[in-house]
Coordinates of N, CA and C and ligand atoms in Angstrom, one line a residue:
M1 N 11.0 -10.7 14.5 CA 10.4 -9.8 13.5 C 9.5 -8.7 14.1
F2 N 8.7 -9.1 15.1 CA 7.9 -8.1 15.8 C 8.7 -7.0 16.5
D3 N 9.8 -7.5 17.2 CA 10.6 -6.5 17.9 C 11.3 -5.6 16.9
E4 N 11.7 -6.1 15.8 CA 12.5 -5.3 14.8 C 11.5 -4.3 14.2
L5 N 10.3 -4.7 13.9 CA 9.3 -3.7 13.4 C 9.0 -2.7 14.4
E6 N 8.9 -3.1 15.6 CA 8.6 -2.1 16.7 C 9.7 -1.1 16.9
N7 N 10.9 -1.6 16.7 CA 12.1 -0.6 16.8 C 12.0 0.5 15.7
I8 N 11.6 0.1 14.5 CA 11.4 1.1 13.4 C 10.3 2.0 13.7
R9 N 9.2 1.4 14.2 CA 8.0 2.3 14.6 C 8.4 3.3 15.6
L10 N 9.2 2.9 16.6 CA 9.6 3.9 17.6 C 10.5 5.0 17.0
K11 N 11.4 4.6 16.1 CA 12.2 5.6 15.4 C 11.3 6.6 14.6
C12 N 10.3 6.1 14.0 CA 9.4 7.0 13.2 C 8.6 7.9 14.2
L13 N 8.3 7.4 15.4 CA 7.6 8.3 16.3 C 8.4 9.6 16.6
G14 N 9.7 9.5 16.7 CA 10.5 10.6 17.0 C 11.1 11.3 15.7
C15 N 10.7 10.8 14.6 CA 11.3 11.3 13.3 C 11.0 12.8 13.0
Q16 N 12.1 13.5 12.7 CA 11.9 14.9 12.3 C 12.7 15.2 11.0
K17 N 12.7 14.2 10.1 CA 13.5 14.3 8.9 C 12.9 15.2 7.9
C18 N 11.6 15.4 7.9 CA 11.0 16.3 6.9 C 10.0 17.2 7.6
Q19 N 9.5 18.1 6.9 CA 8.5 19.1 7.4 C 7.2 18.5 7.9
L20 N 6.9 17.3 7.4 CA 5.6 16.8 7.8 C 5.4 16.4 9.3
C21 N 6.6 16.3 9.9 CA 6.6 16.0 11.4 C 5.9 17.2 12.1
K22 N 5.9 18.4 11.6 CA 5.3 19.6 12.3 C 3.8 19.5 12.3
S23 N 3.2 19.0 11.2 CA 1.7 19.0 11.1 C 1.1 17.7 11.5
R24 N 1.8 16.6 11.7 CA 1.2 15.4 11.9 C 0.6 15.3 13.3
N25 N -0.6 14.5 13.4 CA -1.1 14.2 14.7 C -0.5 12.8 15.2
N26 N -0.4 11.9 14.2 CA 0.1 10.6 14.5 C 1.0 10.2 13.3
I27 N 2.0 9.3 13.6 CA 2.6 8.6 12.4 C 1.7 7.5 12.1
V28 N 1.7 7.1 10.8 CA 0.9 6.0 10.3 C 1.8 4.9 9.9
F29 N 2.1 3.9 10.7 CA 3.1 3.0 10.4 C 2.7 1.8 9.6
S30 N 1.6 1.1 10.1 CA 1.2 -0.1 9.4 C -0.1 -0.6 10.0
D31 N -0.7 -1.5 9.3 CA -1.8 -2.3 9.9 C -1.8 -3.7 9.3
G32 N -2.5 -4.6 9.8 CA -2.5 -5.9 9.2 C -1.5 -6.9 9.9
V33 N -1.2 -7.9 9.1 CA -0.5 -9.1 9.6 C 1.0 -9.0 9.3
P34 N 1.9 -8.8 10.3 CA 3.3 -8.6 10.0 C 4.0 -9.8 9.3
N35 N 3.6 -11.1 9.6 CA 4.3 -12.2 8.9 C 3.6 -12.7 7.7
S36 N 2.9 -11.7 7.0 CA 2.1 -12.1 5.8 C 3.0 -12.2 4.6
N37 N 2.5 -12.9 3.6 CA 3.3 -12.9 2.3 C 2.9 -11.7 1.4
I38 N 1.9 -11.0 1.8 CA 1.5 -9.8 0.9 C 1.7 -8.5 1.7
V39 N 2.4 -7.6 1.0 CA 2.4 -6.2 1.6 C 1.8 -5.3 0.6
L40 N 0.8 -4.4 1.0 CA 0.3 -3.4 0.1 C 0.9 -2.1 0.5
I41 N 1.4 -1.4 -0.5 CA 2.0 0.0 -0.2 C 1.1 1.0 -0.9
G42 N 0.5 1.9 0.0 CA -0.4 2.9 -0.5 C 0.4 4.2 -0.7
E43 N -0.3 5.3 -0.8 CA 0.4 6.6 -1.1 C 0.8 7.3 0.2
A44 N -0.1 7.8 0.9 CA 0.2 8.6 2.1 C -1.0 8.7 3.0
P45 N -0.8 8.8 4.3 CA -2.0 8.9 5.2 C -2.8 10.2 4.8
G46 N -4.1 10.0 5.0 CA -5.1 11.1 4.8 C -5.5 11.6 6.2
F47 N -6.6 12.4 6.2 CA -7.1 13.0 7.4 C -7.4 11.9 8.5
Y48 N -8.2 10.9 8.2 CA -8.6 9.9 9.2 C -7.5 9.1 9.6
E49 N -6.6 8.8 8.7 CA -5.4 8.0 9.0 C -4.5 8.7 10.0
D50 N -4.3 10.0 9.8 CA -3.6 10.9 10.7 C -4.2 10.9 12.1
Q51 N -5.5 11.0 12.1 CA -6.3 11.0 13.4 C -6.1 9.7 14.1
E52 N -6.2 8.6 13.4 CA -6.2 7.3 14.1 C -4.8 6.6 14.2
G53 N -3.9 7.0 13.3 CA -2.6 6.4 13.3 C -2.6 5.1 12.6
K54 N -3.5 4.8 11.7 CA -3.6 3.6 11.0 C -3.9 3.8 9.5
P55 N -3.2 3.0 8.6 CA -3.4 3.3 7.2 C -4.8 2.8 6.7
F56 N -5.3 3.5 5.7 CA -6.5 3.1 5.0 C -7.7 2.8 6.0
V57 N -8.1 3.9 6.7 CA -9.3 3.7 7.6 C -10.4 4.6 7.1
G58 N -10.2 5.5 6.1 CA -11.2 6.4 5.6 C -12.0 5.6 4.5
R59 N -12.7 6.4 3.7 CA -13.5 5.8 2.6 C -12.7 4.9 1.7
S60 N -11.6 5.3 1.3 CA -10.7 4.5 0.4 C -10.4 3.2 1.1
G61 N -10.1 3.2 2.4 CA -9.8 2.0 3.1 C -11.0 1.1 3.3
Q62 N -12.1 1.6 3.4 CA -13.3 0.8 3.5 C -13.6 0.0 2.2
L63 N -13.3 0.8 1.1 CA -13.5 0.1 -0.2 C -12.4 -0.9 -0.4
L64 N -11.2 -0.6 0.0 CA -10.1 -1.5 -0.1 C -10.4 -2.9 0.6
D65 N -10.9 -2.7 1.8 CA -11.3 -3.9 2.6 C -12.4 -4.8 1.8
K66 N -13.3 -4.1 1.2 CA -14.4 -4.8 0.5 C -13.8 -5.5 -0.8
I67 N -12.8 -4.8 -1.4 CA -12.2 -5.4 -2.6 C -11.4 -6.7 -2.2
F68 N -10.7 -6.6 -1.1 CA -10.0 -7.8 -0.6 C -10.9 -8.9 -0.2
E69 N -12.0 -8.5 0.4 CA -13.0 -9.5 0.8 C -13.6 -10.3 -0.4
S70 N -13.7 -9.6 -1.5 CA -14.3 -10.2 -2.7 C -13.5 -11.4 -3.2
V71 N -12.3 -11.5 -2.8 CA -11.5 -12.7 -3.1 C -11.0 -13.5 -1.9
G72 N -11.7 -13.2 -0.8 CA -11.4 -14.0 0.5 C -10.2 -13.6 1.2
L73 N -9.7 -12.3 1.0 CA -8.5 -11.9 1.7 C -8.9 -10.8 2.7
S74 N -8.1 -10.6 3.8 CA -8.4 -9.5 4.7 C -7.1 -9.0 5.4
R75 N -7.2 -7.8 5.9 CA -6.0 -7.3 6.6 C -5.9 -7.9 7.9
Q76 N -6.9 -8.5 8.4 CA -6.8 -9.2 9.7 C -6.0 -10.5 9.6
N77 N -6.2 -11.2 8.4 CA -5.6 -12.5 8.2 C -4.5 -12.6 7.2
D78 N -4.4 -11.7 6.2 CA -3.6 -12.0 5.1 C -2.6 -10.9 4.7
I79 N -2.9 -9.7 5.1 CA -2.2 -8.6 4.4 C -1.6 -7.6 5.4
Y80 N -0.4 -7.1 5.1 CA 0.3 -6.0 5.8 C 0.2 -4.8 5.0
I81 N -0.3 -3.7 5.6 CA -0.6 -2.5 4.8 C 0.3 -1.3 5.4
C82 N 1.0 -0.6 4.4 CA 1.7 0.6 4.8 C 1.6 1.6 3.7
N83 N 2.3 2.7 3.8 CA 2.3 3.7 2.7 C 3.7 4.1 2.3
T84 N 3.9 4.9 1.3 CA 5.2 5.4 0.9 C 5.8 6.3 1.9
I85 N 4.9 7.1 2.6 CA 5.4 7.9 3.7 C 4.5 7.7 4.9
K86 N 5.0 8.1 6.1 CA 4.3 7.8 7.3 C 3.5 8.9 7.9
C87 N 3.7 10.1 7.3 CA 3.0 11.3 7.9 C 2.1 11.9 6.8
R88 N 1.0 12.5 7.2 CA 0.0 13.1 6.3 C 0.5 14.4 5.7
P89 N 0.5 14.5 4.3 CA 0.8 15.8 3.7 C -0.4 16.7 3.9
P90 N -0.2 18.0 4.1 CA -1.3 18.9 4.3 C -2.2 18.9 3.1
E91 N -3.5 19.0 3.4 CA -4.5 19.0 2.3 C -4.5 17.8 1.4
N92 N -3.9 16.7 1.9 CA -3.8 15.5 1.2 C -3.1 15.6 -0.2
R93 N -2.2 16.6 -0.3 CA -1.5 16.7 -1.5 C -0.5 15.5 -1.7
N94 N 0.0 15.3 -2.9 CA 0.9 14.2 -3.1 C 2.2 14.4 -2.3
P95 N 2.8 13.4 -1.8 CA 4.1 13.6 -1.1 C 5.1 14.2 -2.1
L96 N 5.9 15.1 -1.5 CA 7.0 15.7 -2.3 C 8.2 14.7 -2.4
P97 N 9.0 14.9 -3.5 CA 10.1 13.9 -3.6 C 11.0 13.9 -2.3
E98 N 11.2 15.1 -1.7 CA 12.1 15.1 -0.5 C 11.5 14.4 0.7
E99 N 10.1 14.4 0.7 CA 9.4 13.7 1.8 C 9.5 12.2 1.6
K100 N 9.3 11.8 0.3 CA 9.5 10.4 0.0 C 10.9 9.9 0.3
D101 N 11.9 10.7 -0.1 CA 13.3 10.3 0.1 C 13.6 10.2 1.6
A102 N 13.1 11.2 2.4 CA 13.4 11.2 3.8 C 12.8 9.9 4.5
C103 N 11.6 9.5 4.0 CA 10.9 8.4 4.7 C 11.3 7.0 4.1
R104 N 12.0 7.0 3.0 CA 12.3 5.8 2.3 C 13.0 4.7 3.2
E105 N 13.9 5.2 4.1 CA 14.6 4.2 4.9 C 13.7 3.4 5.8
Y106 N 12.6 4.0 6.2 CA 11.6 3.3 7.0 C 10.9 2.2 6.2
L107 N 10.4 2.6 5.0 CA 9.7 1.6 4.2 C 10.7 0.5 3.8
D108 N 11.9 0.8 3.4 CA 12.9 -0.2 3.1 C 13.2 -1.1 4.2
A109 N 13.2 -0.5 5.4 CA 13.5 -1.4 6.6 C 12.3 -2.3 6.9
Q110 N 11.1 -1.8 6.7 CA 9.9 -2.7 6.9 C 10.0 -3.8 5.9
L111 N 10.3 -3.5 4.6 CA 10.3 -4.6 3.6 C 11.4 -5.6 3.8
N112 N 12.5 -5.0 4.3 CA 13.7 -5.9 4.6 C 13.4 -6.9 5.7
I113 N 12.6 -6.5 6.7 CA 12.2 -7.4 7.8 C 11.2 -8.4 7.3
L114 N 10.2 -7.9 6.6 CA 9.0 -8.7 6.2 C 9.4 -9.6 5.0
K115 N 10.2 -9.2 4.1 CA 10.5 -10.0 2.9 C 9.3 -10.6 2.3
P116 N 8.3 -9.8 1.9 CA 7.1 -10.4 1.4 C 7.3 -11.0 0.0
K117 N 6.5 -12.0 -0.3 CA 6.6 -12.6 -1.6 C 5.8 -11.8 -2.7
I118 N 4.8 -11.1 -2.2 CA 4.0 -10.3 -3.1 C 3.9 -8.8 -2.5
I119 N 4.2 -7.9 -3.4 CA 4.0 -6.4 -3.0 C 3.0 -5.8 -4.0
L120 N 2.0 -5.2 -3.4 CA 1.0 -4.5 -4.2 C 1.3 -3.0 -4.2
L121 N 1.5 -2.4 -5.3 CA 1.7 -1.0 -5.4 C 0.4 -0.3 -5.7
C122 N -0.1 0.3 -4.7 CA -1.5 0.8 -4.8 C -1.5 2.3 -5.2
G123 N -1.7 2.5 -6.5 CA -1.7 3.9 -7.0 C -0.4 4.4 -7.5
A124 N -0.4 5.5 -8.2 CA 0.7 6.0 -9.0 C 1.9 6.4 -8.0
V125 N 1.6 6.9 -6.9 CA 2.7 7.3 -6.0 C 3.6 6.1 -5.6
A126 N 2.9 5.0 -5.2 CA 3.7 3.8 -4.8 C 4.4 3.3 -6.0
V127 N 3.8 3.3 -7.2 CA 4.5 2.8 -8.4 C 5.8 3.7 -8.6
Q128 N 5.6 5.0 -8.5 CA 6.8 5.9 -8.8 C 7.9 5.6 -7.8
S129 N 7.5 5.2 -6.5 CA 8.6 4.9 -5.5 C 9.3 3.6 -5.8
L130 N 8.6 2.6 -6.1 CA 9.2 1.3 -6.2 C 9.6 0.9 -7.7
L131 N 9.0 1.6 -8.7 CA 9.4 1.3 -10.0 C 9.7 2.7 -10.7
P132 N 10.8 3.4 -10.2 CA 11.0 4.8 -10.6 C 11.3 5.0 -12.1
D133 N 11.8 3.9 -12.8 CA 12.2 4.0 -14.2 C 11.1 3.8 -15.1
L134 N 10.0 3.4 -14.6 CA 8.8 3.1 -15.5 C 8.0 4.3 -15.7
K135 N 8.0 4.8 -16.9 CA 7.3 6.1 -17.1 C 5.9 5.9 -17.6
L136 N 5.4 4.7 -17.6 CA 4.0 4.5 -18.1 C 3.0 4.7 -17.0
G137 N 1.8 5.2 -17.3 CA 0.7 5.4 -16.4 C 0.2 4.1 -15.8
I138 N -0.5 4.2 -14.7 CA -1.0 3.1 -14.0 C -2.0 2.2 -14.8
T139 N -2.8 2.9 -15.7 CA -3.7 2.1 -16.5 C -3.0 1.2 -17.4
K140 N -1.8 1.5 -17.8 CA -1.0 0.7 -18.8 C -0.4 -0.5 -18.1
I141 N 0.0 -0.3 -16.8 CA 0.8 -1.3 -16.1 C 0.1 -2.1 -15.0
R142 N -1.1 -1.7 -14.7 CA -1.8 -2.4 -13.6 C -2.0 -3.8 -14.0
G143 N -2.0 -4.7 -13.0 CA -2.3 -6.1 -13.4 C -1.1 -6.9 -13.9
Q144 N 0.1 -6.2 -14.0 CA 1.2 -6.9 -14.5 C 2.2 -7.2 -13.3
W145 N 2.9 -8.3 -13.4 CA 3.9 -8.6 -12.3 C 5.2 -8.1 -12.7
F146 N 5.9 -7.4 -11.8 CA 7.3 -6.9 -11.9 C 8.1 -7.5 -10.8
D147 N 9.4 -7.6 -11.1 CA 10.3 -8.1 -10.1 C 10.6 -7.1 -9.0
G148 N 10.5 -7.4 -7.8 CA 10.7 -6.5 -6.7 C 11.8 -6.9 -5.8
P149 N 12.0 -6.2 -4.6 CA 13.1 -6.5 -3.7 C 12.9 -7.8 -3.1
F150 N 14.0 -8.5 -2.8 CA 14.1 -9.8 -2.1 C 13.3 -10.9 -2.8
G151 N 13.3 -10.8 -4.2 CA 12.6 -11.8 -5.0 C 11.1 -11.7 -5.0
A152 N 10.6 -10.6 -4.4 CA 9.1 -10.4 -4.4 C 8.6 -10.2 -5.8
K153 N 7.3 -10.5 -6.0 CA 6.6 -10.1 -7.3 C 5.8 -8.9 -6.9
M154 N 5.9 -7.9 -7.7 CA 5.2 -6.6 -7.4 C 4.1 -6.4 -8.5
M155 N 2.9 -6.0 -8.1 CA 1.9 -5.7 -9.1 C 1.3 -4.3 -8.8
P156 N 1.4 -3.4 -9.8 CA 0.6 -2.1 -9.6 C -0.9 -2.4 -9.7
I157 N -1.6 -1.8 -8.8 CA -3.1 -1.8 -8.8 C -3.7 -0.4 -8.7
F158 N -4.9 -0.3 -9.1 CA -5.5 1.1 -9.0 C -5.6 1.4 -7.5
H159 N -5.6 2.7 -7.2 CA -5.9 3.2 -5.8 C -7.4 3.2 -5.6
P160 N -7.9 2.8 -4.4 CA -9.3 2.8 -4.2 C -10.0 4.2 -4.4
S161 N -9.2 5.3 -4.2 CA -9.9 6.6 -4.4 C -10.2 6.8 -5.8
Y162 N -9.5 6.2 -6.8 CA -9.8 6.3 -8.2 C -11.1 5.5 -8.5
L163 N -11.2 4.4 -7.8 CA -12.4 3.5 -8.0 C -13.6 4.2 -7.4
L164 N -13.4 5.0 -6.3 CA -14.6 5.7 -5.7 C -15.1 6.8 -6.7
R165 N -14.2 7.3 -7.5 CA -14.6 8.3 -8.6 C -15.1 7.6 -9.8
N166 N -14.8 6.3 -10.0 CA -15.3 5.5 -11.2 C -16.0 4.3 -10.7
P167 N -17.2 4.4 -10.2 CA -17.8 3.3 -9.5 C -18.4 2.2 -10.4
S168 N -18.5 2.4 -11.7 CA -19.1 1.4 -12.6 C -18.4 0.0 -12.5
K169 N -19.2 -1.1 -12.4 CA -18.6 -2.4 -12.4 C -18.6 -3.1 -13.7
E170 N -19.0 -2.3 -14.8 CA -19.1 -2.9 -16.1 C -17.8 -3.5 -16.6
V171 N -18.0 -4.5 -17.4 CA -16.8 -5.2 -17.9 C -15.8 -4.2 -18.6
G172 N -14.6 -4.2 -18.3 CA -13.6 -3.3 -18.9 C -13.4 -2.0 -18.1
K173 N -14.3 -1.7 -17.2 CA -14.1 -0.5 -16.4 C -13.1 -0.7 -15.2
P174 N -12.6 0.4 -14.6 CA -11.6 0.2 -13.6 C -12.0 -0.8 -12.5
K175 N -13.2 -0.7 -12.0 CA -13.6 -1.6 -10.9 C -13.5 -3.1 -11.3
W176 N -14.0 -3.3 -12.5 CA -13.9 -4.7 -13.1 C -12.5 -5.1 -13.2
L177 N -11.6 -4.2 -13.7 CA -10.2 -4.5 -13.9 C -9.5 -4.8 -12.6
M178 N -9.9 -4.1 -11.5 CA -9.4 -4.3 -10.2 C -9.7 -5.7 -9.7
W179 N -10.9 -6.1 -10.0 CA -11.4 -7.4 -9.6 C -10.5 -8.5 -10.3
Q180 N -10.3 -8.3 -11.6 CA -9.4 -9.3 -12.3 C -8.0 -9.3 -11.7
D181 N -7.5 -8.2 -11.3 CA -6.2 -8.1 -10.7 C -6.2 -8.9 -9.3
M182 N -7.3 -8.6 -8.6 CA -7.4 -9.3 -7.2 C -7.4 -10.8 -7.4
K183 N -8.1 -11.3 -8.4 CA -8.1 -12.8 -8.6 C -6.7 -13.3 -9.0
E184 N -6.0 -12.6 -9.7 CA -4.6 -12.9 -10.1 C -3.7 -13.0 -8.9
I185 N -3.9 -11.9 -8.0 CA -3.1 -11.8 -6.8 C -3.4 -13.0 -5.9
K186 N -4.7 -13.3 -5.7 CA -5.2 -14.4 -4.9 C -4.6 -15.8 -5.4
K187 N -4.5 -15.9 -6.7 CA -4.0 -17.1 -7.3 C -2.6 -17.3 -6.9
L188 N -1.7 -16.3 -7.0 CA -0.3 -16.4 -6.7 C -0.2 -16.6 -5.1
Y189 N -1.0 -15.9 -4.4 CA -1.0 -16.1 -2.9 C -1.2 -17.5 -2.5
D190 N -2.3 -18.1 -3.1 CA -2.6 -19.5 -2.8 C -1.5 -20.5 -3.2
E191 N -0.9 -20.2 -4.4 CA 0.2 -21.0 -4.9 C 1.4 -21.0 -3.9
I192 N 1.7 -19.8 -3.4 CA 2.8 -19.7 -2.5 C 2.5 -20.4 -1.2
K193 N 1.2 -20.2 -0.7 CA 0.8 -20.8 0.6 C 0.9 -22.4 0.5
N194 N 0.5 -22.9 -0.7 CA 0.5 -24.4 -0.8 C 1.8 -25.0 -1.2
K195 N 2.8 -24.2 -1.4 CA 4.1 -24.7 -1.8 C 4.8 -25.6 -0.7
Ligands
URA201 N1 -4.8 6.5 0.9 C1 -3.6 6.0 1.0 O1 -2.9 5.8 0.0 N2 -3.1 5.5 2.1 C2 -3.9 5.6 3.3 O2 -3.4 5.2 4.3 C3 -5.1 6.2 3.2 C4 -5.6 6.7 2.0

């Protein structure tokens, strides 16, 4: 598994399939535990991720780590993290369809190797990539389980950048909803682990 993932990473290093290769400082391949049951798919690398070559290391990533911590999960022990695309779009704009299409083979290859039991679709861009026929907004579908590749269960969750803009923890607000989703995810993760 490790060698196979490394081969894809090496392919990404030399990738010139879309225009983002011209402006990237680093490809952002993954972080976390490769043989985990949970894969989180975010949107795209931002400024800090492009600098460090690691996903979710900026403010959103710090909040994401805290959210995982609140239910006893961590990227060091439990989760593999990647994005819909491997290179940073200029000015942090959303990835263009042709950029997502060009990069899709790498994401699919990662999922094919990892075959995770749980896939977290973090934010609207990841939802559009993995559930393209679903036309509902993330507030309508977050917290629900959908069937994913290789028998995985997939859950759309809010992106941490949205939670940074909506920091209230009041019952019913986005941060509170995220916590409910995390508890649901942890429940399934524990069930799978104890099987
Ligand atoms: N936001 C994302 O969706 N992914 C990252 O890696 C960083 C910020």
